[in-house]
């Protein structure tokens, strides 16, 4: 199994176009944060290792982005969702590129980034959105581990699952 070549440019262009359109839509969205998003934002005001019912990564991400932006407007709370789903699409494309070919890589990336789940997750902030790129990375590292039998892929996969678990406890199902 070798990695397909030539897929990243087309996939990146398509995913970036969809992500840019979503970010533009978010800029014009005037809805307030919904209850869960508000709760995650509130958790981000006091960084901890866990919160009432969720692990901490969503609060950490929201805090980091709103601090860097200098604003806690709904756009900045939700913006990471679009970017993280774009990243997830590319990681899944890389996995498909290793398993099949460059054409499959482009189609997988485009398919993921245009799924209804992904569309909603790009416009709202949720723990699933935070977990997705970590889970996708764990899958990629697992594919590499199976093919190459190198400890580094196991370590990277474990780190990715650990991050996924910090996003949503359901990551333990991996």
PDB file of C-alpha atoms in Angstrom:
ATOM      1  CA  UNK A   1       0.000   0.000   0.000  1.00  0.00           C
ATOM      2  CA  UNK A   2       1.471   3.343  -1.026  1.00  0.00           C
ATOM      3  CA  UNK A   3       0.059   6.799  -0.840  1.00  0.00           C
ATOM      4  CA  UNK A   4      -1.574   8.098  -4.010  1.00  0.00           C
ATOM      5  CA  UNK A   5      -0.043  11.228  -5.484  1.00  0.00           C
ATOM      6  CA  UNK A   6      -1.622  14.276  -7.037  1.00  0.00           C
ATOM      7  CA  UNK A   7      -4.870  14.231  -5.089  1.00  0.00           C
ATOM      8  CA  UNK A   8      -4.079  16.868  -2.461  1.00  0.00           C
ATOM      9  CA  UNK A   9      -4.215  19.932  -4.746  1.00  0.00           C
ATOM     10  CA  UNK A  10      -7.668  19.208  -6.208  1.00  0.00           C
ATOM     11  CA  UNK A  11      -9.051  18.019  -2.868  1.00  0.00           C
ATOM     12  CA  UNK A  12      -7.646  21.040  -1.054  1.00  0.00           C
ATOM     13  CA  UNK A  13      -9.156  23.415  -3.626  1.00  0.00           C
ATOM     14  CA  UNK A  14     -12.607  21.795  -3.363  1.00  0.00           C
ATOM     15  CA  UNK A  15     -12.585  21.557   0.425  1.00  0.00           C
ATOM     16  CA  UNK A  16     -11.269  25.126   0.772  1.00  0.00           C
ATOM     17  CA  UNK A  17     -14.040  26.420  -1.525  1.00  0.00           C
ATOM     18  CA  UNK A  18     -16.753  24.687   0.500  1.00  0.00           C
ATOM     19  CA  UNK A  19     -15.179  25.793   3.782  1.00  0.00           C
ATOM     20  CA  UNK A  20     -14.870  29.399   2.579  1.00  0.00           C
ATOM     21  CA  UNK A  21     -18.547  29.390   1.547  1.00  0.00           C
ATOM     22  CA  UNK A  22     -19.494  28.114   5.001  1.00  0.00           C
ATOM     23  CA  UNK A  23     -17.391  30.759   6.711  1.00  0.00           C
ATOM     24  CA  UNK A  24     -19.032  33.416   4.560  1.00  0.00           C
ATOM     25  CA  UNK A  25     -22.459  32.071   5.515  1.00  0.00           C
ATOM     26  CA  UNK A  26     -21.420  32.180   9.166  1.00  0.00           C
ATOM     27  CA  UNK A  27     -20.390  35.817   8.798  1.00  0.00           C
ATOM     28  CA  UNK A  28     -23.939  36.693   7.756  1.00  0.00           C
ATOM     29  CA  UNK A  29     -25.618  34.444  10.310  1.00  0.00           C
ATOM     30  CA  UNK A  30     -27.238  36.607  12.977  1.00  0.00           C
ATOM     31  CA  UNK A  31     -28.591  33.844  15.221  1.00  0.00           C
ATOM     32  CA  UNK A  32     -27.491  33.683  18.827  1.00  0.00           C
ATOM     33  CA  UNK A  33     -25.666  30.699  20.199  1.00  0.00           C
ATOM     34  CA  UNK A  34     -27.971  27.817  21.019  1.00  0.00           C
ATOM     35  CA  UNK A  35     -28.018  26.359  24.529  1.00  0.00           C
ATOM     36  CA  UNK A  36     -25.185  23.845  24.132  1.00  0.00           C
ATOM     37  CA  UNK A  37     -22.942  26.333  22.330  1.00  0.00           C
ATOM     38  CA  UNK A  38     -23.518  28.868  25.112  1.00  0.00           C
ATOM     39  CA  UNK A  39     -22.663  26.225  27.682  1.00  0.00           C
ATOM     40  CA  UNK A  40     -19.417  25.346  25.863  1.00  0.00           C
ATOM     41  CA  UNK A  41     -18.512  29.034  25.624  1.00  0.00           C
ATOM     42  CA  UNK A  42     -19.204  29.457  29.353  1.00  0.00           C
ATOM     43  CA  UNK A  43     -16.998  26.475  30.159  1.00  0.00           C
ATOM     44  CA  UNK A  44     -14.245  28.109  28.134  1.00  0.00           C
ATOM     45  CA  UNK A  45     -14.273  31.061  30.517  1.00  0.00           C
ATOM     46  CA  UNK A  46     -12.795  28.800  33.209  1.00  0.00           C
ATOM     47  CA  UNK A  47     -10.465  26.232  31.698  1.00  0.00           C
ATOM     48  CA  UNK A  48     -10.672  22.883  33.463  1.00  0.00           C
ATOM     49  CA  UNK A  49      -9.883  19.251  32.746  1.00  0.00           C
ATOM     50  CA  UNK A  50     -13.569  18.422  32.406  1.00  0.00           C
ATOM     51  CA  UNK A  51     -17.037  19.849  32.823  1.00  0.00           C
ATOM     52  CA  UNK A  52     -20.452  18.727  33.981  1.00  0.00           C
ATOM     53  CA  UNK A  53     -21.135  16.204  31.223  1.00  0.00           C
ATOM     54  CA  UNK A  54     -18.392  16.610  28.634  1.00  0.00           C
ATOM     55  CA  UNK A  55     -14.630  16.466  28.314  1.00  0.00           C
ATOM     56  CA  UNK A  56     -12.750  19.765  27.949  1.00  0.00           C
ATOM     57  CA  UNK A  57     -11.493  20.050  24.353  1.00  0.00           C
ATOM     58  CA  UNK A  58     -14.493  21.972  22.994  1.00  0.00           C
ATOM     59  CA  UNK A  59     -14.169  24.601  25.737  1.00  0.00           C
ATOM     60  CA  UNK A  60     -10.425  24.847  25.150  1.00  0.00           C
ATOM     61  CA  UNK A  61     -10.888  25.325  21.397  1.00  0.00           C
ATOM     62  CA  UNK A  62     -13.599  27.958  21.817  1.00  0.00           C
ATOM     63  CA  UNK A  63     -11.493  29.809  24.387  1.00  0.00           C
ATOM     64  CA  UNK A  64      -8.392  29.741  22.171  1.00  0.00           C
ATOM     65  CA  UNK A  65     -10.244  30.989  19.088  1.00  0.00           C
ATOM     66  CA  UNK A  66     -12.185  33.726  20.879  1.00  0.00           C
ATOM     67  CA  UNK A  67      -9.032  34.895  22.678  1.00  0.00           C
ATOM     68  CA  UNK A  68      -7.055  34.992  19.411  1.00  0.00           C
ATOM     69  CA  UNK A  69      -9.901  36.814  17.652  1.00  0.00           C
ATOM     70  CA  UNK A  70     -10.425  39.208  20.540  1.00  0.00           C
ATOM     71  CA  UNK A  71     -14.148  38.594  20.284  1.00  0.00           C
ATOM     72  CA  UNK A  72     -16.682  36.125  21.609  1.00  0.00           C
ATOM     73  CA  UNK A  73     -19.206  36.840  18.867  1.00  0.00           C
ATOM     74  CA  UNK A  74     -21.126  33.764  17.658  1.00  0.00           C
ATOM     75  CA  UNK A  75     -19.051  33.713  14.461  1.00  0.00           C
ATOM     76  CA  UNK A  76     -15.844  33.075  16.420  1.00  0.00           C
ATOM     77  CA  UNK A  77     -17.461  30.441  18.632  1.00  0.00           C
ATOM     78  CA  UNK A  78     -18.723  28.565  15.559  1.00  0.00           C
ATOM     79  CA  UNK A  79     -15.871  29.218  13.125  1.00  0.00           C
ATOM     80  CA  UNK A  80     -13.713  26.261  14.235  1.00  0.00           C
ATOM     81  CA  UNK A  81     -16.492  23.881  13.158  1.00  0.00           C
ATOM     82  CA  UNK A  82     -16.128  24.758   9.492  1.00  0.00           C
ATOM     83  CA  UNK A  83     -12.353  24.594   9.609  1.00  0.00           C
ATOM     84  CA  UNK A  84     -12.261  21.314  11.545  1.00  0.00           C
ATOM     85  CA  UNK A  85     -14.687  19.629   9.151  1.00  0.00           C
ATOM     86  CA  UNK A  86     -12.524  20.789   6.250  1.00  0.00           C
ATOM     87  CA  UNK A  87      -9.497  19.289   7.982  1.00  0.00           C
ATOM     88  CA  UNK A  88     -11.408  16.057   8.608  1.00  0.00           C
ATOM     89  CA  UNK A  89     -12.268  15.823   4.904  1.00  0.00           C
ATOM     90  CA  UNK A  90      -8.595  16.086   3.976  1.00  0.00           C
ATOM     91  CA  UNK A  91      -7.505  13.489   6.539  1.00  0.00           C
ATOM     92  CA  UNK A  92     -10.158  11.083   5.255  1.00  0.00           C
ATOM     93  CA  UNK A  93      -8.959  11.841   1.725  1.00  0.00           C
ATOM     94  CA  UNK A  94      -5.420  10.923   2.775  1.00  0.00           C
ATOM     95  CA  UNK A  95      -6.729   7.639   4.182  1.00  0.00           C
ATOM     96  CA  UNK A  96      -8.549   6.870   0.930  1.00  0.00           C
ATOM     97  CA  UNK A  97      -5.407   7.790  -0.986  1.00  0.00           C
ATOM     98  CA  UNK A  98      -3.450   5.186   0.959  1.00  0.00           C
ATOM     99  CA  UNK A  99      -6.111   2.507   0.594  1.00  0.00           C
ATOM    100  CA  UNK A 100      -7.077   3.112  -3.045  1.00  0.00           C
ATOM    101  CA  UNK A 101      -5.894   5.939  -5.295  1.00  0.00           C
ATOM    102  CA  UNK A 102      -5.873   9.691  -5.829  1.00  0.00           C
ATOM    103  CA  UNK A 103      -9.294   9.725  -7.454  1.00  0.00           C
ATOM    104  CA  UNK A 104     -10.816   8.002  -4.429  1.00  0.00           C
ATOM    105  CA  UNK A 105      -9.015  10.476  -2.153  1.00  0.00           C
ATOM    106  CA  UNK A 106     -10.587  13.466  -3.911  1.00  0.00           C
ATOM    107  CA  UNK A 107     -14.047  11.881  -3.919  1.00  0.00           C
ATOM    108  CA  UNK A 108     -13.872  10.912  -0.257  1.00  0.00           C
ATOM    109  CA  UNK A 109     -12.789  14.432   0.748  1.00  0.00           C
ATOM    110  CA  UNK A 110     -15.516  16.023  -1.370  1.00  0.00           C
ATOM    111  CA  UNK A 111     -18.144  13.549  -0.195  1.00  0.00           C
ATOM    112  CA  UNK A 112     -17.370  14.125   3.470  1.00  0.00           C
ATOM    113  CA  UNK A 113     -17.257  17.902   3.260  1.00  0.00           C
ATOM    114  CA  UNK A 114     -20.683  17.996   1.564  1.00  0.00           C
ATOM    115  CA  UNK A 115     -22.528  15.537   3.850  1.00  0.00           C
ATOM    116  CA  UNK A 116     -25.595  16.931   5.661  1.00  0.00           C
ATOM    117  CA  UNK A 117     -23.979  16.042   9.021  1.00  0.00           C
ATOM    118  CA  UNK A 118     -20.910  18.009   8.024  1.00  0.00           C
ATOM    119  CA  UNK A 119     -22.944  20.957   6.795  1.00  0.00           C
ATOM    120  CA  UNK A 120     -24.821  21.256  10.092  1.00  0.00           C
ATOM    121  CA  UNK A 121     -21.649  20.599  12.091  1.00  0.00           C
ATOM    122  CA  UNK A 122     -19.913  23.387  10.191  1.00  0.00           C
ATOM    123  CA  UNK A 123     -22.552  25.924  11.162  1.00  0.00           C
ATOM    124  CA  UNK A 124     -22.953  24.920  14.809  1.00  0.00           C
ATOM    125  CA  UNK A 125     -20.349  24.058  17.401  1.00  0.00           C
ATOM    126  CA  UNK A 126     -20.581  20.568  18.851  1.00  0.00           C
ATOM    127  CA  UNK A 127     -18.417  17.940  20.453  1.00  0.00           C
ATOM    128  CA  UNK A 128     -18.827  15.769  17.335  1.00  0.00           C
ATOM    129  CA  UNK A 129     -17.223  18.505  15.257  1.00  0.00           C
ATOM    130  CA  UNK A 130     -14.246  18.675  17.610  1.00  0.00           C
ATOM    131  CA  UNK A 131     -13.900  14.883  17.719  1.00  0.00           C
ATOM    132  CA  UNK A 132     -14.138  14.287  13.940  1.00  0.00           C
ATOM    133  CA  UNK A 133     -10.602  15.263  12.832  1.00  0.00           C
ATOM    134  CA  UNK A 134      -9.071  13.380  15.760  1.00  0.00           C
ATOM    135  CA  UNK A 135     -11.069  10.245  14.931  1.00  0.00           C
ATOM    136  CA  UNK A 136     -10.180  10.557  11.248  1.00  0.00           C
ATOM    137  CA  UNK A 137      -6.505  10.934  12.146  1.00  0.00           C
ATOM    138  CA  UNK A 138      -6.698   7.828  14.339  1.00  0.00           C
ATOM    139  CA  UNK A 139      -8.138   5.911  11.391  1.00  0.00           C
ATOM    140  CA  UNK A 140      -5.338   7.163   9.124  1.00  0.00           C
ATOM    141  CA  UNK A 141      -2.675   6.143  11.641  1.00  0.00           C
ATOM    142  CA  UNK A 142      -4.319   2.739  12.076  1.00  0.00           C
ATOM    143  CA  UNK A 143      -4.183   2.178   8.303  1.00  0.00           C
ATOM    144  CA  UNK A 144      -0.502   3.117   8.350  1.00  0.00           C
ATOM    145  CA  UNK A 145       0.130   0.830  11.335  1.00  0.00           C
ATOM    146  CA  UNK A 146      -1.485  -2.162   9.642  1.00  0.00           C
ATOM    147  CA  UNK A 147       0.514  -1.583   6.452  1.00  0.00           C
ATOM    148  CA  UNK A 148       3.906  -0.702   7.934  1.00  0.00           C
ATOM    149  CA  UNK A 149       3.981  -2.255  11.438  1.00  0.00           C
ATOM    150  CA  UNK A 150       5.894   0.682  12.921  1.00  0.00           C
ATOM    151  CA  UNK A 151       5.423   1.727  16.540  1.00  0.00           C
ATOM    152  CA  UNK A 152       5.249   5.412  15.635  1.00  0.00           C
ATOM    153  CA  UNK A 153       1.889   4.852  13.900  1.00  0.00           C
ATOM    154  CA  UNK A 154       0.541   3.159  17.026  1.00  0.00           C
ATOM    155  CA  UNK A 155       1.765   6.056  19.175  1.00  0.00           C
ATOM    156  CA  UNK A 156       0.275   8.666  16.837  1.00  0.00           C
ATOM    157  CA  UNK A 157      -2.984   6.722  16.663  1.00  0.00           C
ATOM    158  CA  UNK A 158      -3.107   6.545  20.447  1.00  0.00           C
ATOM    159  CA  UNK A 159      -2.487  10.292  20.686  1.00  0.00           C
ATOM    160  CA  UNK A 160      -5.254  10.958  18.153  1.00  0.00           C
ATOM    161  CA  UNK A 161      -7.699   8.781  20.098  1.00  0.00           C
ATOM    162  CA  UNK A 162      -6.640  10.531  23.287  1.00  0.00           C
ATOM    163  CA  UNK A 163      -7.465  13.894  21.721  1.00  0.00           C
ATOM    164  CA  UNK A 164     -10.739  12.506  20.401  1.00  0.00           C
ATOM    165  CA  UNK A 165     -11.575  11.342  23.925  1.00  0.00           C
ATOM    166  CA  UNK A 166     -10.882  14.868  25.186  1.00  0.00           C
ATOM    167  CA  UNK A 167     -13.516  16.011  22.689  1.00  0.00           C
ATOM    168  CA  UNK A 168     -16.198  13.396  23.318  1.00  0.00           C
ATOM    169  CA  UNK A 169     -16.271  10.364  25.560  1.00  0.00           C
ATOM    170  CA  UNK A 170     -17.742   8.292  22.715  1.00  0.00           C
ATOM    171  CA  UNK A 171     -14.254   8.212  21.198  1.00  0.00           C
ATOM    172  CA  UNK A 172     -13.602   5.219  23.437  1.00  0.00           C
ATOM    173  CA  UNK A 173     -15.561   3.163  20.875  1.00  0.00           C
ATOM    174  CA  UNK A 174     -12.654   3.354  18.439  1.00  0.00           C
TER     175      UNK A 174
END
